[in-house]
Amino acid sequence: MTVVIPIGKGRTAAGAPRERVGVLLVNLGTPDTADARGLRVYLKEFLSDPRVIEKQGLIWKLALNGVILNTRPRRKARDYLKIWNTERNESPLKTITRAQSDKLGAAITDHEHVVVDWAMRYGNPSMHSRIAALTAQGCDRLLVVPLYPQYSAATTATVCDEAFRVLGEMRAQPTLRVTPPYYDDPDYVDALAVSIERHIASLSFTPEIIMASFHGMPQAYVDKGDPYQAQCVATTEALRKRMGLDAKKLMLTFQSRFGFDQWLQPYTDKTVEKLAKDGVKRIAIVTPGFSADCLETLEEIAQENAEIFRHNGGEEFSAIPCLNDSDPGMDVIRKLVLRELQGWI
């Protein structure tokens, strides 16, 4: 005879603690402090990852340790200070990711054996520390949630690399699942459209053009087979269809290039400059590849690109917030997590 024991009964017949399921939200990362020292530690970890910079040979190591880590941290620290959450003494990315974790946990309290936590791929809290904390709470199953709508080897894959590396040090490993990219998920596309429409309705002007700016990557990475660019295109096309806009009214661009190699084009900053010079006076930029506002959205887009636009003749500029921990944004994450937990809850 088969006996079914409901999950909610607490302990098994043998008296062992009830099995739990851990959900770990993971975002890219952030320095611990907005000064040169904090940025140096963060950038060294980030730029030493072969998923981010694939050519980790002697020339790169000399450039990284001899030039980049001696000059870039001071400059980037000044940028971080412009957006720093001084009340918590942390970056907005950390503040928002924590809020996303807290709200997700509150939204699925009916699954009392599920434990929600958060981590950063680079910096703190580390994936190692949070996976250890989840397993210490009895989680023998783990769902890792890379907070990147579009997959790339430099983001999603390196989260998986780190998860596997941490598990590689463990004798009693939890069973692991990883959520897939959700670049064309109807809930995600709809949440983006709603956030854009609400933001534009709150403005004192109507944008002539909306730009969808995604984080860039070297063209060579795509040439080698990375699906990132295709997924950014798919997101933008789905968003155009949902909002009834064509490619001239909702443009696709790529930002945040680094180094001297050719990156995905068109470049956001060059496009903003050209639009202003061509007589466009009012634009808004949305950043669909970011699940939470960070340096690249709050400083690079909302400040640097706004200045580029106005300096070249533009007049009205607005940066549309990321989905963050808004109700539509959390609905996307909640549905994604519950879908991927099927069979475990």
Coordinates of C-alpha atoms in Angstrom, one line a residue:
M1 CA 0.0 0.0 0.0
T2 CA 1.3 3.5 -0.9
V3 CA 1.2 6.1 1.8
V4 CA 1.2 9.8 0.7
I5 CA 2.6 12.2 3.3
P6 CA 1.7 15.9 2.6
I7 CA 4.6 18.2 2.4
G8 CA 3.2 20.4 5.1
K9 CA 3.4 17.7 7.8
G10 CA 6.9 18.9 8.9
R11 CA 8.9 15.8 9.5
T12 CA 9.2 12.4 7.8
A13 CA 8.5 9.2 9.6
A14 CA 12.2 8.8 10.3
G15 CA 12.2 12.1 12.1
A16 CA 14.5 13.9 9.7
P17 CA 13.9 17.6 9.0
R18 CA 11.4 18.3 6.2
E19 CA 13.1 18.9 2.9
R20 CA 13.2 22.5 1.7
V21 CA 13.5 24.2 -1.7
G22 CA 15.8 27.2 -2.0
V23 CA 15.3 29.9 -4.6
L24 CA 18.3 32.1 -5.2
L25 CA 17.9 35.4 -7.2
V26 CA 21.2 36.4 -8.8
N27 CA 22.2 39.7 -10.3
L28 CA 25.5 40.8 -11.8
G29 CA 27.3 42.5 -9.0
T30 CA 28.3 45.6 -7.3
P31 CA 31.2 47.1 -5.3
D32 CA 30.9 47.1 -1.6
T33 CA 32.0 50.7 -1.3
A34 CA 31.9 53.7 -3.7
D35 CA 35.6 54.4 -3.6
A36 CA 38.6 53.4 -5.6
R37 CA 39.5 50.5 -3.3
G38 CA 36.0 49.0 -3.5
L39 CA 35.9 49.4 -7.3
R40 CA 39.4 47.8 -7.6
V41 CA 38.3 44.7 -5.8
Y42 CA 35.1 44.5 -7.7
L43 CA 36.6 45.1 -11.2
K44 CA 39.4 42.7 -10.6
E45 CA 36.9 39.9 -9.9
F46 CA 34.6 40.9 -12.8
L47 CA 37.3 41.4 -15.4
S48 CA 39.2 38.3 -14.5
D49 CA 36.3 36.1 -15.5
P50 CA 37.0 34.5 -18.9
R51 CA 33.3 34.6 -19.6
V52 CA 33.4 38.4 -19.5
I53 CA 36.9 38.9 -21.1
E54 CA 37.6 35.8 -23.1
K55 CA 41.2 36.6 -23.9
Q56 CA 42.7 36.2 -20.4
G57 CA 46.3 35.9 -21.7
L58 CA 49.5 37.6 -20.6
I59 CA 48.7 40.8 -22.5
W60 CA 45.3 41.2 -20.9
K61 CA 46.7 40.5 -17.4
L62 CA 49.4 43.1 -17.9
A63 CA 46.8 45.6 -19.1
L64 CA 44.4 44.7 -16.3
N65 CA 46.8 44.8 -13.4
G66 CA 49.2 47.5 -14.8
V67 CA 46.8 50.0 -16.3
I68 CA 43.1 49.3 -15.8
L69 CA 43.0 48.6 -12.1
N70 CA 45.2 51.6 -11.5
T71 CA 43.1 54.1 -13.4
R72 CA 39.5 52.9 -13.9
P73 CA 38.5 52.4 -10.2
R74 CA 38.9 56.1 -9.4
R75 CA 36.8 57.2 -12.4
K76 CA 34.1 54.6 -11.9
A77 CA 34.0 55.4 -8.2
R78 CA 33.0 59.0 -9.1
D79 CA 30.2 57.6 -11.2
Y80 CA 28.9 55.3 -8.4
L81 CA 28.9 58.3 -6.0
K82 CA 26.3 60.0 -8.3
I83 CA 23.8 57.2 -7.7
W84 CA 24.9 55.6 -4.4
N85 CA 22.2 54.8 -1.8
T86 CA 23.8 56.8 1.0
E87 CA 21.1 55.8 3.5
R88 CA 22.1 52.1 3.2
N89 CA 25.6 52.8 2.0
E90 CA 25.2 50.5 -1.0
S91 CA 24.5 50.6 -4.7
P92 CA 20.9 50.8 -5.9
L93 CA 21.4 47.4 -7.6
K94 CA 21.9 45.8 -4.2
T95 CA 19.0 47.7 -2.7
I96 CA 16.6 46.6 -5.5
T97 CA 17.7 43.0 -5.6
R98 CA 17.2 42.6 -1.9
A99 CA 13.7 44.1 -2.3
Q100 CA 12.9 41.7 -5.2
S101 CA 13.9 38.8 -2.9
D102 CA 11.9 40.0 0.0
K103 CA 8.8 40.6 -2.1
L104 CA 9.1 37.3 -3.9
G105 CA 9.3 35.5 -0.5
A106 CA 6.3 37.4 0.7
A107 CA 4.4 36.5 -2.5
I108 CA 4.8 32.8 -2.1
T109 CA 4.4 32.3 1.6
D110 CA 1.7 29.7 0.9
H111 CA 4.6 27.4 -0.1
E112 CA 6.1 27.5 3.4
H113 CA 8.9 25.0 2.6
V114 CA 10.4 27.4 -0.1
V115 CA 13.2 29.7 1.1
V116 CA 14.0 32.8 -1.0
D117 CA 17.4 34.5 -1.0
W118 CA 19.6 36.6 -3.2
A119 CA 23.2 37.0 -4.3
M120 CA 25.6 38.8 -6.6
R121 CA 27.7 37.0 -9.2
Y122 CA 30.5 39.4 -8.4
G123 CA 30.9 41.1 -5.0
N124 CA 28.7 40.5 -2.0
P125 CA 26.6 38.7 -0.9
S126 CA 28.4 36.0 -2.9
M127 CA 26.7 33.0 -4.4
H128 CA 29.0 30.8 -2.3
S129 CA 27.8 32.3 0.9
R130 CA 24.1 32.3 0.0
I131 CA 24.1 28.7 -1.4
A132 CA 25.8 27.7 1.9
A133 CA 23.1 29.5 3.9
L134 CA 20.3 27.9 1.9
T135 CA 21.7 24.4 2.3
A136 CA 22.2 25.0 6.0
Q137 CA 18.5 25.7 6.3
G138 CA 17.7 22.3 4.9
C139 CA 17.3 23.1 1.2
D140 CA 18.2 20.0 -0.7
R141 CA 16.8 21.4 -4.0
L142 CA 17.9 24.8 -5.4
L143 CA 16.5 27.0 -8.1
V144 CA 19.0 29.5 -9.3
V145 CA 17.3 32.6 -11.0
P146 CA 19.7 34.7 -13.1
L147 CA 18.0 38.0 -13.3
Y148 CA 18.8 38.5 -17.0
P149 CA 15.9 38.4 -19.5
Q150 CA 18.3 37.7 -22.4
Y151 CA 20.8 34.9 -22.2
S152 CA 24.5 35.6 -22.8
A153 CA 27.6 33.6 -21.8
A154 CA 28.9 36.7 -20.0
T155 CA 25.9 36.9 -17.7
T156 CA 23.7 33.8 -17.4
A157 CA 26.4 31.3 -18.2
T158 CA 28.8 32.6 -15.6
V159 CA 26.1 32.4 -13.0
C160 CA 25.8 28.7 -13.8
D161 CA 29.6 28.4 -13.8
E162 CA 29.7 29.8 -10.3
A163 CA 26.8 27.6 -9.0
F164 CA 28.5 24.5 -10.4
R165 CA 31.8 25.6 -8.9
V166 CA 30.2 26.0 -5.5
L167 CA 28.5 22.7 -5.7
G168 CA 31.8 21.1 -6.8
E169 CA 33.1 21.8 -3.3
M170 CA 30.2 20.1 -1.6
R171 CA 29.8 16.4 -0.7
A172 CA 26.0 16.6 -0.2
Q173 CA 24.9 18.7 -3.1
P174 CA 21.4 20.1 -3.6
T175 CA 19.6 19.2 -6.8
L176 CA 20.0 22.1 -9.1
R177 CA 17.7 23.9 -11.5
V178 CA 18.3 27.1 -13.4
T179 CA 15.5 29.3 -14.8
P180 CA 15.7 29.9 -18.6
P181 CA 15.9 33.3 -20.2
Y182 CA 12.6 35.0 -20.6
Y183 CA 13.3 37.5 -23.3
D184 CA 10.0 36.8 -25.2
D185 CA 7.8 35.8 -22.3
P186 CA 4.4 37.5 -22.8
D187 CA 4.3 38.5 -19.1
Y188 CA 7.7 40.2 -19.4
V189 CA 6.9 42.0 -22.6
D190 CA 3.5 43.1 -21.3
A191 CA 5.2 44.4 -18.1
L192 CA 7.7 46.4 -20.1
A193 CA 4.9 47.9 -22.3
V194 CA 2.9 48.8 -19.2
S195 CA 5.9 50.4 -17.5
I196 CA 6.7 52.4 -20.6
E197 CA 3.2 53.6 -21.1
R198 CA 2.7 54.6 -17.5
H199 CA 6.0 56.5 -17.5
I200 CA 5.3 58.4 -20.7
A201 CA 1.9 59.3 -19.4
S202 CA 3.6 60.9 -16.4
L203 CA 5.8 63.1 -18.5
S204 CA 5.2 66.7 -19.4
F205 CA 6.2 65.9 -23.0
T206 CA 5.6 63.2 -25.6
P207 CA 8.7 61.4 -26.9
E208 CA 9.2 61.5 -30.6
I209 CA 11.3 58.3 -30.3
I210 CA 11.7 55.6 -27.7
M211 CA 15.0 53.8 -27.6
A212 CA 15.4 50.3 -26.2
S213 CA 19.0 50.2 -25.0
F214 CA 20.6 46.9 -24.1
H215 CA 24.0 46.2 -22.6
G216 CA 26.5 45.6 -25.4
M217 CA 29.0 42.8 -26.0
P218 CA 31.9 42.3 -28.4
Q219 CA 30.7 41.4 -31.9
A220 CA 33.1 38.5 -31.9
Y221 CA 31.2 36.8 -29.1
V222 CA 28.0 36.8 -31.2
D223 CA 30.0 35.6 -34.2
K224 CA 31.1 32.6 -32.1
G225 CA 27.5 31.7 -31.4
D226 CA 26.3 33.7 -28.4
P227 CA 22.5 34.1 -28.8
Y228 CA 22.3 37.4 -26.9
Q229 CA 21.9 39.7 -29.9
A230 CA 19.1 37.6 -31.4
Q231 CA 17.3 37.6 -28.1
C232 CA 17.6 41.4 -27.7
V233 CA 16.1 41.7 -31.2
A234 CA 13.3 39.3 -30.3
T235 CA 12.5 41.3 -27.2
T236 CA 12.4 44.6 -29.1
E237 CA 10.2 43.1 -31.9
A238 CA 7.8 41.7 -29.4
L239 CA 7.6 45.1 -27.6
R240 CA 7.0 46.9 -30.9
K241 CA 4.2 44.6 -31.7
R242 CA 2.7 44.9 -28.2
M243 CA 2.8 48.7 -28.3
G244 CA 2.0 49.2 -32.0
L245 CA 5.2 50.9 -32.9
D246 CA 7.6 50.4 -35.8
A247 CA 11.4 50.4 -35.8
K248 CA 11.6 54.1 -36.4
K249 CA 9.5 54.9 -33.2
L250 CA 11.0 52.1 -31.0
M251 CA 14.7 51.8 -31.8
L252 CA 17.2 49.1 -30.7
T253 CA 20.7 50.1 -29.5
F254 CA 23.5 48.8 -27.4
Q255 CA 25.4 50.6 -24.7
S256 CA 28.4 50.2 -22.3
R257 CA 31.1 49.2 -24.7
F258 CA 34.5 48.7 -23.3
G259 CA 38.0 48.5 -24.9
F260 CA 38.8 48.8 -28.6
D261 CA 37.1 45.8 -30.2
Q262 CA 33.9 46.3 -32.3
W263 CA 30.8 45.8 -30.2
L264 CA 27.2 45.2 -31.1
Q265 CA 25.8 48.2 -33.0
P266 CA 24.1 50.6 -33.3
Y267 CA 25.7 52.2 -30.2
T268 CA 23.4 54.0 -27.8
D269 CA 25.5 57.1 -27.3
K270 CA 26.2 57.6 -31.0
T271 CA 22.6 57.2 -31.8
V272 CA 21.5 59.7 -29.2
E273 CA 24.0 62.2 -30.6
K274 CA 22.9 61.7 -34.1
L275 CA 19.2 62.0 -33.3
A276 CA 19.8 65.3 -31.6
K277 CA 21.9 66.6 -34.5
D278 CA 19.1 65.5 -36.9
G279 CA 16.6 67.6 -35.1
V280 CA 14.9 65.2 -32.7
K281 CA 14.0 67.2 -29.6
R282 CA 12.3 64.7 -27.3
I283 CA 13.3 61.1 -26.6
A284 CA 12.9 58.4 -23.9
I285 CA 15.1 55.4 -23.3
V286 CA 14.1 52.1 -21.8
T287 CA 16.6 49.4 -20.8
P288 CA 14.9 46.0 -21.2
G289 CA 18.0 44.0 -20.5
F290 CA 18.3 45.1 -16.9
S291 CA 15.9 43.7 -14.3
A292 CA 17.0 46.4 -11.8
D293 CA 18.4 49.9 -12.1
C294 CA 22.1 50.2 -11.7
L295 CA 25.1 52.2 -12.8
E296 CA 24.4 51.5 -16.4
T297 CA 20.9 52.8 -16.3
L298 CA 21.0 55.5 -13.6
E299 CA 24.3 57.1 -14.5
E300 CA 25.2 56.0 -18.0
I301 CA 21.7 56.5 -19.5
A302 CA 19.9 58.9 -17.2
Q303 CA 22.9 61.2 -16.9
E304 CA 25.6 60.7 -19.5
N305 CA 23.3 60.1 -22.5
A306 CA 20.9 62.9 -21.3
E307 CA 23.9 65.3 -21.4
I308 CA 24.9 64.0 -24.9
F309 CA 21.4 64.6 -26.2
R310 CA 21.0 68.1 -24.8
H311 CA 24.6 69.1 -25.8
N312 CA 23.8 68.3 -29.4
G313 CA 20.5 70.1 -29.6
G314 CA 18.0 67.8 -27.9
E315 CA 15.6 69.3 -25.4
E316 CA 13.6 66.7 -23.5
F317 CA 15.0 63.4 -22.3
S318 CA 13.7 60.8 -20.0
A319 CA 15.1 57.5 -18.7
I320 CA 12.4 54.9 -18.1
P321 CA 13.0 53.0 -14.9
C322 CA 13.6 49.2 -15.0
L323 CA 10.9 46.9 -13.8
N324 CA 12.7 46.7 -10.5
D325 CA 10.5 45.5 -7.6
S326 CA 7.4 47.1 -9.1
D327 CA 4.2 45.1 -9.1
P328 CA 4.4 44.2 -12.8
G329 CA 8.1 43.4 -12.4
M330 CA 7.5 41.1 -9.4
D331 CA 4.7 39.4 -11.2
V332 CA 7.1 38.4 -14.0
I333 CA 9.6 37.0 -11.5
R334 CA 6.9 35.3 -9.4
K335 CA 5.4 33.5 -12.4
L336 CA 8.8 32.5 -13.7
V337 CA 9.8 31.0 -10.4
L338 CA 6.6 29.2 -9.8
R339 CA 6.7 27.7 -13.3
E340 CA 10.2 26.4 -12.9
L341 CA 9.4 25.0 -9.4
Q342 CA 6.7 22.7 -10.8
G343 CA 7.2 19.2 -9.4
W344 CA 9.0 20.6 -6.4
I345 CA 6.1 22.4 -4.8

